[in-house]
Every structure is written in C-alpha cells, then in structure tokens.
Coordinates of C-alpha atoms in Angstrom, one line a residue:
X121 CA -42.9 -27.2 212.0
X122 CA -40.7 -26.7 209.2
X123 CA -39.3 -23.1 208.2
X124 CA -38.4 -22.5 204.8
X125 CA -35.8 -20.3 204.1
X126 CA -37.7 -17.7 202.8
X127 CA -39.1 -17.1 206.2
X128 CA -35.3 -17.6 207.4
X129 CA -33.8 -15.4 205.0
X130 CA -36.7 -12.4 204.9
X131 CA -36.6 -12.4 200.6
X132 CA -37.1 -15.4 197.9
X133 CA -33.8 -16.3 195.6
X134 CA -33.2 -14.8 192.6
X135 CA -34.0 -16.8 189.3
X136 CA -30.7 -17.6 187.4
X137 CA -30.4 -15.1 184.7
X138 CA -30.6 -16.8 181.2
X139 CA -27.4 -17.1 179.2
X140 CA -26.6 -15.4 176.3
X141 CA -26.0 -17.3 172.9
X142 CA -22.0 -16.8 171.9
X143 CA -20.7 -14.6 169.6
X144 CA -20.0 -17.5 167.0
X145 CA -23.7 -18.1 166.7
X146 CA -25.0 -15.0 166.0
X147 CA -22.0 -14.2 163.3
X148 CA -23.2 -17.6 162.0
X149 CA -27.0 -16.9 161.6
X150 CA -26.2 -13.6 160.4
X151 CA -24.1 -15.5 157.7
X152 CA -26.9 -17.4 156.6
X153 CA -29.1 -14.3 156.1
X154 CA -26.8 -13.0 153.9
X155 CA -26.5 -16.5 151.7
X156 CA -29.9 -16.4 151.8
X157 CA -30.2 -13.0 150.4
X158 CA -27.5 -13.4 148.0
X159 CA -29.2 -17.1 146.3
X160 CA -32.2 -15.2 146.3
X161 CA -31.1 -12.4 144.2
X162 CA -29.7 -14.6 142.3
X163 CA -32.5 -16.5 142.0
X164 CA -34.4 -13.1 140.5
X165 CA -31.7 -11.8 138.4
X166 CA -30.0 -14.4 136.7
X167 CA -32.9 -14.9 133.9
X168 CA -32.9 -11.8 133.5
X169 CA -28.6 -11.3 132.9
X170 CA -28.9 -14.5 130.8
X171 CA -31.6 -12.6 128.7
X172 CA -29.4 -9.6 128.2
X173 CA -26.3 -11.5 127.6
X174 CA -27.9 -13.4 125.0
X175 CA -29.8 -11.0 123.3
X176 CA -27.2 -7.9 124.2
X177 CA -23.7 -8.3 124.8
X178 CA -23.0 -11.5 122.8
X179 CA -24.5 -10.1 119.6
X180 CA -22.1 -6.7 119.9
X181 CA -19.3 -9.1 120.5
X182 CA -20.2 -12.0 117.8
X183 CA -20.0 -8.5 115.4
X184 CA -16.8 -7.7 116.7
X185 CA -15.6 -11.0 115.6
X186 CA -17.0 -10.4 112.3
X187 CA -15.9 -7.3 111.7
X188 CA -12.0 -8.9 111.4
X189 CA -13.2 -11.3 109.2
X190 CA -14.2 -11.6 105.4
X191 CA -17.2 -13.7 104.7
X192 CA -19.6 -13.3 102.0
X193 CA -22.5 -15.0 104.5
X194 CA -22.7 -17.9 102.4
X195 CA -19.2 -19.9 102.6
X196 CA -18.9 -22.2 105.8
X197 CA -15.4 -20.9 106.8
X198 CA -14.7 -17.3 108.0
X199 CA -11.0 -15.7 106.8
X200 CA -9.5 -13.7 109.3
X201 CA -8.2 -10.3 108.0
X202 CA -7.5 -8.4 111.5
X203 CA -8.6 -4.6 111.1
X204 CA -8.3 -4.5 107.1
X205 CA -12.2 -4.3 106.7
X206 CA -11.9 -0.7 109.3
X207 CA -9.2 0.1 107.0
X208 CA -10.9 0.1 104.1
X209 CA -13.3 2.2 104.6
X210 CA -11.5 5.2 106.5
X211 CA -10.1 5.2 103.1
X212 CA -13.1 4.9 100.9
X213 CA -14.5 8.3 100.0
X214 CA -17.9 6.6 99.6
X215 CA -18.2 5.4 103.4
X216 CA -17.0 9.0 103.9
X217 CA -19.3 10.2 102.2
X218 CA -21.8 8.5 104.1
X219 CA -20.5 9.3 107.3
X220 CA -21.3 13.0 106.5
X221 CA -24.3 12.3 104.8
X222 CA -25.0 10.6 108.6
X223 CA -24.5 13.6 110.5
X224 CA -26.2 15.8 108.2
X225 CA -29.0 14.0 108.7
X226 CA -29.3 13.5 112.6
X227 CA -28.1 17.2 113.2
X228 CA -31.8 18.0 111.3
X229 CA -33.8 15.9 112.9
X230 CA -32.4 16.4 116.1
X231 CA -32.6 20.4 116.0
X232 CA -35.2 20.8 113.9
X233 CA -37.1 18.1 116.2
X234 CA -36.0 19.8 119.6
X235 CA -36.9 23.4 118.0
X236 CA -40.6 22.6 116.3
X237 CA -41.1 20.0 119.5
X238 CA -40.8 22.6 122.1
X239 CA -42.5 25.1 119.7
X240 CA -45.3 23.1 119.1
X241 CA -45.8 21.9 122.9
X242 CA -46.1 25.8 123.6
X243 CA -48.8 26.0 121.9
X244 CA -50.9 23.0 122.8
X245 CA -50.3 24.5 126.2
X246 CA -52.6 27.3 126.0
X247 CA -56.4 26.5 127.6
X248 CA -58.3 26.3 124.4
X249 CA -60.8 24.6 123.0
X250 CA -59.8 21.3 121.2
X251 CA -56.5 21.0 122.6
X252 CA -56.9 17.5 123.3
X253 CA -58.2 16.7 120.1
X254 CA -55.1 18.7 118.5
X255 CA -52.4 16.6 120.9
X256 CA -54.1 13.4 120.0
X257 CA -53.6 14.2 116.0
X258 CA -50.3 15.9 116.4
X259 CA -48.9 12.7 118.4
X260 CA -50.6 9.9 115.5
X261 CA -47.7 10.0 113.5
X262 CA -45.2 8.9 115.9
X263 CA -46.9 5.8 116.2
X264 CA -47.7 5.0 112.0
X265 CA -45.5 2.4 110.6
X266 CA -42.3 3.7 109.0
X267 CA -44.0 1.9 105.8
X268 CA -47.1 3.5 105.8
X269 CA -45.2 7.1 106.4
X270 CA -42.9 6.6 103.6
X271 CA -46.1 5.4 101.5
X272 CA -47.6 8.9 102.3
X273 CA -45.2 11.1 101.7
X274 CA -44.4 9.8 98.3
X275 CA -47.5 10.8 97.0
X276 CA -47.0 14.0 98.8
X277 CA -43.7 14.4 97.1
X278 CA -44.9 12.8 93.9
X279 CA -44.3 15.7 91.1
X280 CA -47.1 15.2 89.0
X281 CA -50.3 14.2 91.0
X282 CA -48.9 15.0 94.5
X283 CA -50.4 17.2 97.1
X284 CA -46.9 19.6 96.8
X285 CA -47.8 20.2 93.3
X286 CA -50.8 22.5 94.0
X287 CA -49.1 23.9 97.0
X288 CA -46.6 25.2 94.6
X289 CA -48.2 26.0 91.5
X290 CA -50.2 29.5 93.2
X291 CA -46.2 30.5 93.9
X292 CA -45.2 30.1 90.6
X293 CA -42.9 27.4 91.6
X294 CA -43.1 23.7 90.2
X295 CA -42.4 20.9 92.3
X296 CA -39.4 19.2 92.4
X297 CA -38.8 15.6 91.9
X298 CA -37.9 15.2 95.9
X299 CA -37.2 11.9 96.0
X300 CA -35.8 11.5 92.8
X301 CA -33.2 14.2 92.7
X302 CA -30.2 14.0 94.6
X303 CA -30.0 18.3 95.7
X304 CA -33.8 17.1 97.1
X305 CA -33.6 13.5 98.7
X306 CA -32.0 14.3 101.7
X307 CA -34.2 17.5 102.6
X308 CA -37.7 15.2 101.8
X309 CA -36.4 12.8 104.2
X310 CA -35.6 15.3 107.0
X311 CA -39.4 16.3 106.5
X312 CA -41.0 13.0 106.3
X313 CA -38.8 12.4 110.1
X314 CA -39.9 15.6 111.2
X315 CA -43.1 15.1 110.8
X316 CA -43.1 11.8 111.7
X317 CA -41.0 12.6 115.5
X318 CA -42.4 16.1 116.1
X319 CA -45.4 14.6 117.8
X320 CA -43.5 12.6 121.0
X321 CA -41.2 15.2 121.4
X322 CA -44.1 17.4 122.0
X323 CA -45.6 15.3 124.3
X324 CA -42.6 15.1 126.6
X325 CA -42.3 18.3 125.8
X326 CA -46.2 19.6 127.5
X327 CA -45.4 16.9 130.1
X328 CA -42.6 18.9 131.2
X329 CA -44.4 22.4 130.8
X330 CA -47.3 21.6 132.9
X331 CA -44.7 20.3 135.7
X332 CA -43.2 23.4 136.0
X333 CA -44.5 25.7 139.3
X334 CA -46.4 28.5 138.0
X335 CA -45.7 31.0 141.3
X336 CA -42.3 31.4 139.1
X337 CA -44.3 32.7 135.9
X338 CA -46.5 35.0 138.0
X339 CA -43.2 36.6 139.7
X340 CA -41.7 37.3 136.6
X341 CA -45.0 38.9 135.5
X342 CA -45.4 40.9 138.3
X343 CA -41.6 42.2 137.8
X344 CA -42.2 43.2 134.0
X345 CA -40.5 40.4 131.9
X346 CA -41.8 39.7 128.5
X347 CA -43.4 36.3 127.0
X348 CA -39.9 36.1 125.1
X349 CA -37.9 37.0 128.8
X350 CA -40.1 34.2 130.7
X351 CA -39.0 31.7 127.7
X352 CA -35.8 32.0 127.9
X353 CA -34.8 32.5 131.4
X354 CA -37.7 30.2 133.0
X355 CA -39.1 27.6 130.8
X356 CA -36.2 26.8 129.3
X357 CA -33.6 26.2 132.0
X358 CA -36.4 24.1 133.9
X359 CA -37.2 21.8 131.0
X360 CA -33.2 21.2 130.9
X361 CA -33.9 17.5 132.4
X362 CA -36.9 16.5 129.6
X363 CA -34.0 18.6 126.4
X364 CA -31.5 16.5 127.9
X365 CA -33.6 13.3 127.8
X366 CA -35.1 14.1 124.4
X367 CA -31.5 14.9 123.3
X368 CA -29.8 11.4 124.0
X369 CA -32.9 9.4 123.0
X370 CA -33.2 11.6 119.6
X371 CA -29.7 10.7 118.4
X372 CA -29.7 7.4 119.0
X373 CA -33.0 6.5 117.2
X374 CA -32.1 9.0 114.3
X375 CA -28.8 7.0 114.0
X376 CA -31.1 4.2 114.0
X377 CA -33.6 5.3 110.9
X378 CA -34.2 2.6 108.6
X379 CA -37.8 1.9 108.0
X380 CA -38.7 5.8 105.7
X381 CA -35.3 5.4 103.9
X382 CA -36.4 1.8 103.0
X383 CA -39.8 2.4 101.6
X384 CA -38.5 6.2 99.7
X385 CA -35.5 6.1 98.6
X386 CA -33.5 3.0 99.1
X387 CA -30.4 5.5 99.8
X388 CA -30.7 6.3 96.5
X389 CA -30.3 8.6 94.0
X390 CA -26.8 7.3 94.2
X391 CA -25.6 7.5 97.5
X392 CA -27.4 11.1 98.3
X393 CA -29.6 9.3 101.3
X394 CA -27.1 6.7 102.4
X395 CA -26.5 7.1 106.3
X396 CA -24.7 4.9 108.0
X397 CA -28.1 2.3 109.2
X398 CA -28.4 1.6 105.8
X399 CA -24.5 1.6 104.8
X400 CA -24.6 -1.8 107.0
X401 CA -27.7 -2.9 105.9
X402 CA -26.8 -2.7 102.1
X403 CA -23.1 -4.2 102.8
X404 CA -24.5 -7.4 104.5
X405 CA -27.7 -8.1 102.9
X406 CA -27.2 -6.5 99.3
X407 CA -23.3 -6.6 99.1
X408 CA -23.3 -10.0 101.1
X409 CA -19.9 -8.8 102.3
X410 CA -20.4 -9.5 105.9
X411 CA -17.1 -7.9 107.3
X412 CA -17.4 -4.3 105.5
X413 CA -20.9 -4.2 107.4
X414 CA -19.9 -5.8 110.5
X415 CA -17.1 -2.9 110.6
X416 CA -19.6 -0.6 109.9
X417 CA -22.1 -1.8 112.6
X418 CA -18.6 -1.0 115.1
X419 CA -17.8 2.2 114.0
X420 CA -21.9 3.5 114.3
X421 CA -21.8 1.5 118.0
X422 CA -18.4 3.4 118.8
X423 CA -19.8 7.0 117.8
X424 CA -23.3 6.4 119.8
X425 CA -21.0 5.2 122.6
X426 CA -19.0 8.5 122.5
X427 CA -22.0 10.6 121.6
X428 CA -23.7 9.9 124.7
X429 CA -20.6 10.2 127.1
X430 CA -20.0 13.1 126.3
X431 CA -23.3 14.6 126.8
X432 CA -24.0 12.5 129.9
X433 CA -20.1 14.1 131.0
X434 CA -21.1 17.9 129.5
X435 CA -24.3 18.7 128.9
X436 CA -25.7 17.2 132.0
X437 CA -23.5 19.4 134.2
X438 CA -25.8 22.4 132.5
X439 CA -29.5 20.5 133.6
X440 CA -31.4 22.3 136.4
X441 CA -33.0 19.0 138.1
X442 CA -35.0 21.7 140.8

C-alpha cells in the first residue's frame, strides 16, 4: 500500500505564494492613468479654450494692434504709428473731458444704485401684503430694452407734454429741457440708469437679507439696539459678500452703458453725455478713425483691469464671508 507523504509528513505542503507584479509595471499603469486623464481633459476643455481665445483674448489683442495703427476702416493697408494715437488723446482736453464726464457718471450710478438698492430691498423685506407683486414690478425694468427705456424717459423728460411737466408745475417750477440742455443731460441719464438698475440690485440685495440668521437680530433686540444700530452693525457687515459683488459687477456694466445714451442723447448736447463707451463708439463708427478708438477701447480695458484689482486686493480684505 502506498503512503503519501501527507500521511508521512503529518501536514499537506503549502501552496506557492503568488508573485507580485514589479515595480516597473505598476509605475507604468499608473502612467497610463494619468495620460488618460490628461487627453480626457483635454478632450473636454479644449473647445471650450478655443471658444474663449477666439471670441476673448484674440479680439483684446487684435485691438491692441490697432490701437498703434492709423486706419480710417476703409483703406486695405494699416500705417503703423507706435503709441501716437495714446498720445494724442492724454493731450486732448476733449477725451479729458470725457474721461471725467466717465467717472462722474459711474460714481452715480454705482452709489446711488448701491444706496436706493439696499434701501429699497429693506423694504420689500417686511411681511406685507403684495410684496411679491411689488418685487416683480420693481425688478421689470432691469430687463426692458435699453431702447425702449430711453424711449420712455424721453417723454418723461419731454418739456412740453411730458409727465415731469405736471409734476413740476403744482411747485411752481417749469421743467427743464433735460435732455436738451447740457447743466441737465447728464443728471436725466443718471435717473433713467437708476431706475433702470435699481431693480437687480434689490433683488441681490433681499436675496442676501433673507440669508442672514435672525438669532443675531433677536440678540441685539433683546440688548436694546435701535433699527438704525441693527443696520449698521449687523446687516451691513453681513451683506459685505453680495456689496462687494454688486460693487465689481456695477462698474463694469456702468462703464459699459451704451444702449440709453444711444436712443437720448447721442452724447450730446455737445460732449455733456460723452463717456468713454461712446467716445470709442463715435471715433470708429462716426469718426471712422479706427486707431483713436482702438486706443480708447485700451485705456477703458486698462482702468476696468485696475479697478477691479484693487478692490479684489482692498475691499475684499473688509467682506465678512461668515
């Protein structure tokens, strides 16, 4: 009778242990993870970096170019004249003129904005009846064509059969010819963007207020602090994050105001309503001097670009994010 040698030995043999694969291979596979990760974020993002180069970055830099050149947008051949277009108008009093006209402008809208924003998102706030009704109207404008706002208001405005004229006449006042006098232009237009803008800033505006935790407002009650305290120290520092957001996003669209000036005035009487949007709109497409508003279109990029550094670099050090 045969013995195996498990009944020799007492115990079976151990099975052979399975090798482990070498180093080389696994830093290989991992290798190909990684290409595979990398062509298929490429494969996601490339249309969309061609899309922004394209319709971005080349256009800021094809304006660069032209902003060195003089071309009247109708010749074939562009004459390069280095930084004289920049230089000319630093030293023309009317571009200066314009510049100050520019921040004029955006410094009301922006405050006044900010000011009758928070103002008005206070009071569609309160629990009462219609609110929603009242946010829905008071939000409308914002999205109205420039065309048809600057439509509107000119009958408002309009000195003779407009709806100022009666609001005047029980003061004893006549109305003034807003849009046609130069001491008036610039004021109607600050109005008609007001009115026009007040309506999202409120709505970020309540958005923000109704975020805020009310277990603050009923501590300061409880210790004695006025409406007026509770404003300032409370709802104010917390909204910090929606003023800073309505800050940036205000001055670069106010820059950006075309449509209104367009339809009312035309930067006209004069120059009284010429800000810097329509400076470059009126050099290229009225002036056909290509350069002048290239330049122009480099000096308004350049102040946006330092504009919002510095407040993402200043102001943001003073928002409360908790």
């Amino acid at each position: 009778m045969t013995v195996t040698d498990a009944s020799r030995g007492g115990s079976a043999a151990a099975p052979p242990r399975p090798t482990s694969a070498p180093p080389d291979a696994g830093r290989r596979a991992r290798a190909r993870r990684r290409r595979r990760d990398h062509l298929l974020f490429v494969a996601f993002a490339a249309p969309n970096f061609f899309f922004l180069l394209v319709f971005a970055y080349w256009p800021v830099i094809y304006n660069g170019y032209l902003s060195l050149t003089d071309w009247d947008m109708i010749s074939p051949a562009k004459k390069f004249v280095g930084l004289s277009n920049y230089a000319d108008l630093l030293a023309d009093p009317d571009f200066r003129g314009t510049l100050w006209t520019t921040v004029l402008f955006v410094v009301g809208i922006v405050v006044g904005g900010m000011v009758l924003g928070l103002a008005t998102a206070l009071l569609l706030n309160q629990k009462l009846r219609g609110t929603r009704a009242v946010r829905t109207l008071t939000f409308a404008p914002y999205v109205l064509s420039g065309a048809a706002v600057g439509t509107l208001w000119l009958f408002v405005f309009d000195p003779n059969y407009g709806l100022i004229r009666p609001l005047l006449a029980p003061l004893g006042l006549t109305a003034p010819a807003m849009m046609t006098d130069s001491k008036w232009a610039l004021f109607g237009l600050v109005v008609v963007y007001l009115w026009k803008n007040i309506g999202f800033v409120a709505v970020v505006y309540l958005a923000g207020l109704q975020s805020l935790p009310r277990d603050v407002y009923e501590a300061a009650a409880l210790d004695g602090a006025s409406a007026w305290t509770r404003l300032r120290r409370i709802t104010v520092p917390l909204l910090s994050p929606v003023t800073f957001f309505l800050l940036v996003t205000s001055v670069i669209t106010t820059f950006q105001a075309f449509d209104v000036i367009a339809v009312m005035t035309g930067g006209g009487p004069g120059t009284s309503t010429s800000i810097l949007s329509w400076f470059i709109y009126d050099q290229g497409f009225r002036a056909f001097d290509a350069g002048r508003s290239a330049a122009g279109a480099m000096i308004m990029f350049v102040v946006l670009l330092l504009i919002t550094g510095l407040q993402a670099r200043y102001l943001e050090r003073k928002v409360h994010y908790q």
